[in-house]
GROMACS .gro file of C-alpha atoms in nm:
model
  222
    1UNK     CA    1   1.617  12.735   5.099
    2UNK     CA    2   1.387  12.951   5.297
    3UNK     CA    3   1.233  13.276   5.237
    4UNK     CA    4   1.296  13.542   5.574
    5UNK     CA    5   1.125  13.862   5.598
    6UNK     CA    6   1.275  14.064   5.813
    7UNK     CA    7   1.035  14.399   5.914
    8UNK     CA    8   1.317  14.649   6.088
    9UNK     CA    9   1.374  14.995   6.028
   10UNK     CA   10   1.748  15.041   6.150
   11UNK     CA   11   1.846  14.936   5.765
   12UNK     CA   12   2.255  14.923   5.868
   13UNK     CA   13   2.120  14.638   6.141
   14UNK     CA   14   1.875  14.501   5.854
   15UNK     CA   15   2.134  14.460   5.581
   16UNK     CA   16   2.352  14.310   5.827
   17UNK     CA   17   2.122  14.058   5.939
   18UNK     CA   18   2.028  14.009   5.533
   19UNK     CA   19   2.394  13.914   5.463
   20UNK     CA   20   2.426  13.650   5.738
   21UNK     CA   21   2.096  13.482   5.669
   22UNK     CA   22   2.204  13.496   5.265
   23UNK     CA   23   2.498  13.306   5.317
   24UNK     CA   24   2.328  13.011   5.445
   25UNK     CA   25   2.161  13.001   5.090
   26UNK     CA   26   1.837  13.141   5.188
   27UNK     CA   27   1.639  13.418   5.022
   28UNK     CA   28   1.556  13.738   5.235
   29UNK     CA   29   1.330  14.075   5.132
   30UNK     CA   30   1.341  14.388   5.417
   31UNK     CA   31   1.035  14.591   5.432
   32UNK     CA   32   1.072  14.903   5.307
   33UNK     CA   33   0.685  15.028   5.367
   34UNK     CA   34   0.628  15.033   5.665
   35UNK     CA   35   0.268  15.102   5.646
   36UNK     CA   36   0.218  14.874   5.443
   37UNK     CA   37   0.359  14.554   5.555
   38UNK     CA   38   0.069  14.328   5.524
   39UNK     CA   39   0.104  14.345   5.087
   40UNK     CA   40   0.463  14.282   5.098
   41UNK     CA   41   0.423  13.975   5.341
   42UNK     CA   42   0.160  13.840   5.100
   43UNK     CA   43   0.342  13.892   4.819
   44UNK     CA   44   0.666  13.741   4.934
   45UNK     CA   45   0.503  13.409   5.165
   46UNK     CA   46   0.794  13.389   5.371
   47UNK     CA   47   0.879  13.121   5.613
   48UNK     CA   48   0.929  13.326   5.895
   49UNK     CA   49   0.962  13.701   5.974
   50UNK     CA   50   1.194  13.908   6.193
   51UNK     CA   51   1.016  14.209   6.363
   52UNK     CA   52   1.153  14.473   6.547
   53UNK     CA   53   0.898  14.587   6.845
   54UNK     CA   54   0.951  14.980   6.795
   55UNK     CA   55   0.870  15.030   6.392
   56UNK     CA   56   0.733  15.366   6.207
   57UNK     CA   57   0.304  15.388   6.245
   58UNK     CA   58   0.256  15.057   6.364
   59UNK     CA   59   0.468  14.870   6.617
   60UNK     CA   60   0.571  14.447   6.565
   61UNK     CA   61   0.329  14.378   6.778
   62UNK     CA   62   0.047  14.478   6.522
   63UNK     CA   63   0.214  14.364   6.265
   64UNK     CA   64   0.200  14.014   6.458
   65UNK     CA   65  -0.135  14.014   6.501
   66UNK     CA   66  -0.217  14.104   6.158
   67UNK     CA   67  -0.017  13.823   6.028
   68UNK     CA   68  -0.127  13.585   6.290
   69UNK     CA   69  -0.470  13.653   6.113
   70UNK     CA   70  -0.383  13.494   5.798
   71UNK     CA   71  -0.049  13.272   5.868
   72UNK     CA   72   0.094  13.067   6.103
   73UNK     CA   73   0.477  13.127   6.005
   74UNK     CA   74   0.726  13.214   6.243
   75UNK     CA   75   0.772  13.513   6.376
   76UNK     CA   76   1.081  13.620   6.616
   77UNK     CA   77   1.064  13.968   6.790
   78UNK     CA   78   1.381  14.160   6.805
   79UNK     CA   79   1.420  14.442   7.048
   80UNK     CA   80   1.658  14.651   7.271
   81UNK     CA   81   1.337  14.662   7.534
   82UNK     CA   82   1.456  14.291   7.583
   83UNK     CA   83   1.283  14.351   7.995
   84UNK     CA   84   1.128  14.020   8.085
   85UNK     CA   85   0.764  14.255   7.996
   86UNK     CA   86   0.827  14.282   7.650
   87UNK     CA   87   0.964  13.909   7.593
   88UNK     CA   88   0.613  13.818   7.770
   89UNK     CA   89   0.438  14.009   7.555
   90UNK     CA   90   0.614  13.929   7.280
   91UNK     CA   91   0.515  13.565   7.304
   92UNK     CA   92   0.191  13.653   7.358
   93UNK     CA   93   0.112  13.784   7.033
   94UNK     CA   94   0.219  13.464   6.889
   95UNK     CA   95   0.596  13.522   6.868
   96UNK     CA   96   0.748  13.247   6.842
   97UNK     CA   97   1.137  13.365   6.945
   98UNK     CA   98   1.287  13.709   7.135
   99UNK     CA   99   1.609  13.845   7.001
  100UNK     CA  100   1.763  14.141   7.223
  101UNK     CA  101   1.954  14.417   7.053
  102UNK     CA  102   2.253  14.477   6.977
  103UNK     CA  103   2.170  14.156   6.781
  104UNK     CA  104   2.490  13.932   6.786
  105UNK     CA  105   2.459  13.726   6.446
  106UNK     CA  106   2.566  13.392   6.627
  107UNK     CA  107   2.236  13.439   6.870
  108UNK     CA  108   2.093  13.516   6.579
  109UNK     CA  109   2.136  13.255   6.377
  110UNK     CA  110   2.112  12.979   6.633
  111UNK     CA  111   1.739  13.070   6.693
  112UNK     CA  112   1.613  13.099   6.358
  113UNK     CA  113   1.802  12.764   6.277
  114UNK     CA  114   1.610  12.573   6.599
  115UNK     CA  115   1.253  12.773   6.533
  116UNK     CA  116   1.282  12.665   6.163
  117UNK     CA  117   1.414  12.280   6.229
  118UNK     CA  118   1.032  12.305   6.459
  119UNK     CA  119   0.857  12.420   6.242
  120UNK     CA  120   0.943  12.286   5.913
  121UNK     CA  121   1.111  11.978   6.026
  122UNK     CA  122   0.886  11.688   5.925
  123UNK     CA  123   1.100  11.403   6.075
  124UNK     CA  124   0.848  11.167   6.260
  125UNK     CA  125   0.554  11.302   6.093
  126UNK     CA  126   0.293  11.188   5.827
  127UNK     CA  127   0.318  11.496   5.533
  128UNK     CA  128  -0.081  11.545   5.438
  129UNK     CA  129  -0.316  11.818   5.324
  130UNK     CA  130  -0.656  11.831   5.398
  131UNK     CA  131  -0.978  12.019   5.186
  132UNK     CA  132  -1.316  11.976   5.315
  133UNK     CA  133  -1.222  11.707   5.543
  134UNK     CA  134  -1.113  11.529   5.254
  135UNK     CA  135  -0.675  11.435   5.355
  136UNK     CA  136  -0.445  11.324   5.116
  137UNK     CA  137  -0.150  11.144   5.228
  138UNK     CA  138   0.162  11.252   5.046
  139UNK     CA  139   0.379  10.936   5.128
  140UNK     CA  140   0.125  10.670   4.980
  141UNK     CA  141  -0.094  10.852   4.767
  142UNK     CA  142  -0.415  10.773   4.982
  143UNK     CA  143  -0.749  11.006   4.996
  144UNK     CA  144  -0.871  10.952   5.290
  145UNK     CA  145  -1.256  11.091   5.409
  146UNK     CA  146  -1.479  11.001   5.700
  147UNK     CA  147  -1.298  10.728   5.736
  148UNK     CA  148  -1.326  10.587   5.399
  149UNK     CA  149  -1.000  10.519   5.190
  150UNK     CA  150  -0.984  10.562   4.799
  151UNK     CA  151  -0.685  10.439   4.607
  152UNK     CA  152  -0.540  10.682   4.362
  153UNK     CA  153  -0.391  10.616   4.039
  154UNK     CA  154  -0.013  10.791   3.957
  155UNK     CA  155  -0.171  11.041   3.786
  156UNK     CA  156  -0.447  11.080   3.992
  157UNK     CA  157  -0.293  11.185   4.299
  158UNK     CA  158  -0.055  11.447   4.060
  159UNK     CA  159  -0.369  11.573   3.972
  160UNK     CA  160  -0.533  11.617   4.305
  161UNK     CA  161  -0.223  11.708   4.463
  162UNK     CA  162  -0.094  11.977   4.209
  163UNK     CA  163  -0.467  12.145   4.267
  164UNK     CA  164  -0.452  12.164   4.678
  165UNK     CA  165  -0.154  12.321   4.631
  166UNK     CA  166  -0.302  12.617   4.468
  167UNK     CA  167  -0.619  12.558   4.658
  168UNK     CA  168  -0.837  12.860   4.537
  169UNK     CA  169  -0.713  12.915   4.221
  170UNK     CA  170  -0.753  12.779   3.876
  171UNK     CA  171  -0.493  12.557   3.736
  172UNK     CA  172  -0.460  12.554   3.425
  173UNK     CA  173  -0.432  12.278   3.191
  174UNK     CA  174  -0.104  12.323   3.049
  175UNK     CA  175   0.041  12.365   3.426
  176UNK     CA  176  -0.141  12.031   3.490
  177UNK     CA  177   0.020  11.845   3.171
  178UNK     CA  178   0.367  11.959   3.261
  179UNK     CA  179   0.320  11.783   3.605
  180UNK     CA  180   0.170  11.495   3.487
  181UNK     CA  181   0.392  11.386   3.212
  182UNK     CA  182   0.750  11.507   3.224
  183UNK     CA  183   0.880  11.276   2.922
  184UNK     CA  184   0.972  11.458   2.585
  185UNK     CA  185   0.728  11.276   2.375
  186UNK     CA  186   0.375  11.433   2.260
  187UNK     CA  187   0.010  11.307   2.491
  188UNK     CA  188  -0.296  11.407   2.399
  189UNK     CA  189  -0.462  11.668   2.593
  190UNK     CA  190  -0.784  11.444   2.628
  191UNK     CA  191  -0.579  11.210   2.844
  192UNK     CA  192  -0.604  11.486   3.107
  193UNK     CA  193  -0.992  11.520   3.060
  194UNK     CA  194  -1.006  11.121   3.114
  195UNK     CA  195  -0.780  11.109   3.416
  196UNK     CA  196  -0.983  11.440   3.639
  197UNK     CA  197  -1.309  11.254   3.486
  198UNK     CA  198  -1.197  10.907   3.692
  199UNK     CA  199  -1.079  11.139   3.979
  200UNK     CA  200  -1.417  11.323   4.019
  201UNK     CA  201  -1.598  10.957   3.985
  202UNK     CA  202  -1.359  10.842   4.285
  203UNK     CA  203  -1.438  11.182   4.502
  204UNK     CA  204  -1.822  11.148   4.432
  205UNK     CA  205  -1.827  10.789   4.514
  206UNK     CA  206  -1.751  10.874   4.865
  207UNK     CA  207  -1.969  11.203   4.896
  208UNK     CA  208  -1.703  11.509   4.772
  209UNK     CA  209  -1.984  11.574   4.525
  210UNK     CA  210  -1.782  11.915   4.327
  211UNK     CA  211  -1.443  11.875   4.494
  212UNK     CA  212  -1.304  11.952   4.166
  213UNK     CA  213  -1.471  12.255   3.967
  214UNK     CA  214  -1.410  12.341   3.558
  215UNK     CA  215  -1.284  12.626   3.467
  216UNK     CA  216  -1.385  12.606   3.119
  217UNK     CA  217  -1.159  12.709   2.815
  218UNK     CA  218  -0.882  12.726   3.156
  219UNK     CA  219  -0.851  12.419   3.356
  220UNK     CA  220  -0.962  12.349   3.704
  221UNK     CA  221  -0.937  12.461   4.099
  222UNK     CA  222  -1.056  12.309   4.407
   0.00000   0.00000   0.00000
């Protein structure tokens, strides 16, 4: 399931477009501040946004750049100025697809099916995130930095993987627990301490001196 934001201000077109996307099983919000449009696309993280061109205050083409700023999601412009000018300029701003009003739903749903399938797609590739040049490889549980490869327990790489996914932020101990050790049966909460202690040994042995920080009475963040 993806999340879709679509940013158009012709609401009959919107909720049409809402309904079509919805019944592939995927989760859509429409803006409904249109000044405001940077909050709601933080708060919802989509996976890719519709924009019309001509919006109230700002036009898509700000709101592209704004969210080029922070994100690299998708974005596909839809417009009835569909002149090969606008399309231009439309991937310019980092648009990624052009939709021309009146939007027919089968266009419609073609595109965002083949923008998604590139961008979220990982056939062929190696799935890995990356802090402070540090990458962990998500198919053999492998930290990998400057070259250097460290071997990573089970629960290690739970650990380290559950925390660059909320890179940031603190995560807390009970979240960490719950990730670690699924099984109905009671562990003792210093078996967490003991496993981040051997993780931090394994990070500083290789130079990530405070890749993990203590959050204390909380739990931890990288």
């Amino acid at each position: 399931m993806y999340r879709i934001l679509i940013i158009e201000d012709d609401f009959s077109m919107a909720e049409a477009m809402k309904r079509q996307i919805e019944s592939w099983g995927n989760e859509v919000l429409m803006v409904a501040d249109f000044q405001n449009v940077i909050r709601t696309f933080v708060e919802f993280d989509p996976h890719m946004v519709l924009v019309d061109i001509m919006l109230p205050f700002y036009n898509g083409y700000h709101w592209c750049g704004e969210i080029r700023k922070i994100s690299n999601v998708p974005v596909i412009f839809i417009s009835s100025a569909s002149d090969n000018m606008n399309i231009v300029m439309a991937m310019n701003m980092g648009g990624d697809d052009f939709i021309a009003k009146p939007v027919d739903l089968s266009v419609m749903t073609a595109k965002i099916q083949a923008v998604l399938r590139r961008a979220y797609d990982m056939a062929g590739k190696i799935p890995v995130m990356e802090h402070r040049g540090a990458v962990l490889n998500l198919n053999d549980a492998s930290l990998t930095y400057e070259g250097e490869r460290i071997e990573l327990t089970r629960n290690e790489f739970r650990i380290l993987q559950t925390l660059l996914e909320n890179k940031g932020k603190v995560v807390s101990r009970d979240t960490l627990m719950i990730r670690l050790w699924q099984e109905d049966y009671y562990v003792e909460e210093n078996t967490l301490t003991v496993n981040v202690t051997r993780l931090r040994k394994k990070l500083q042995s290789v130079g990530l001196e405070d890749f993990i920080t203590t959050k204390v009475g909380i739990g931890y963040k990288v």
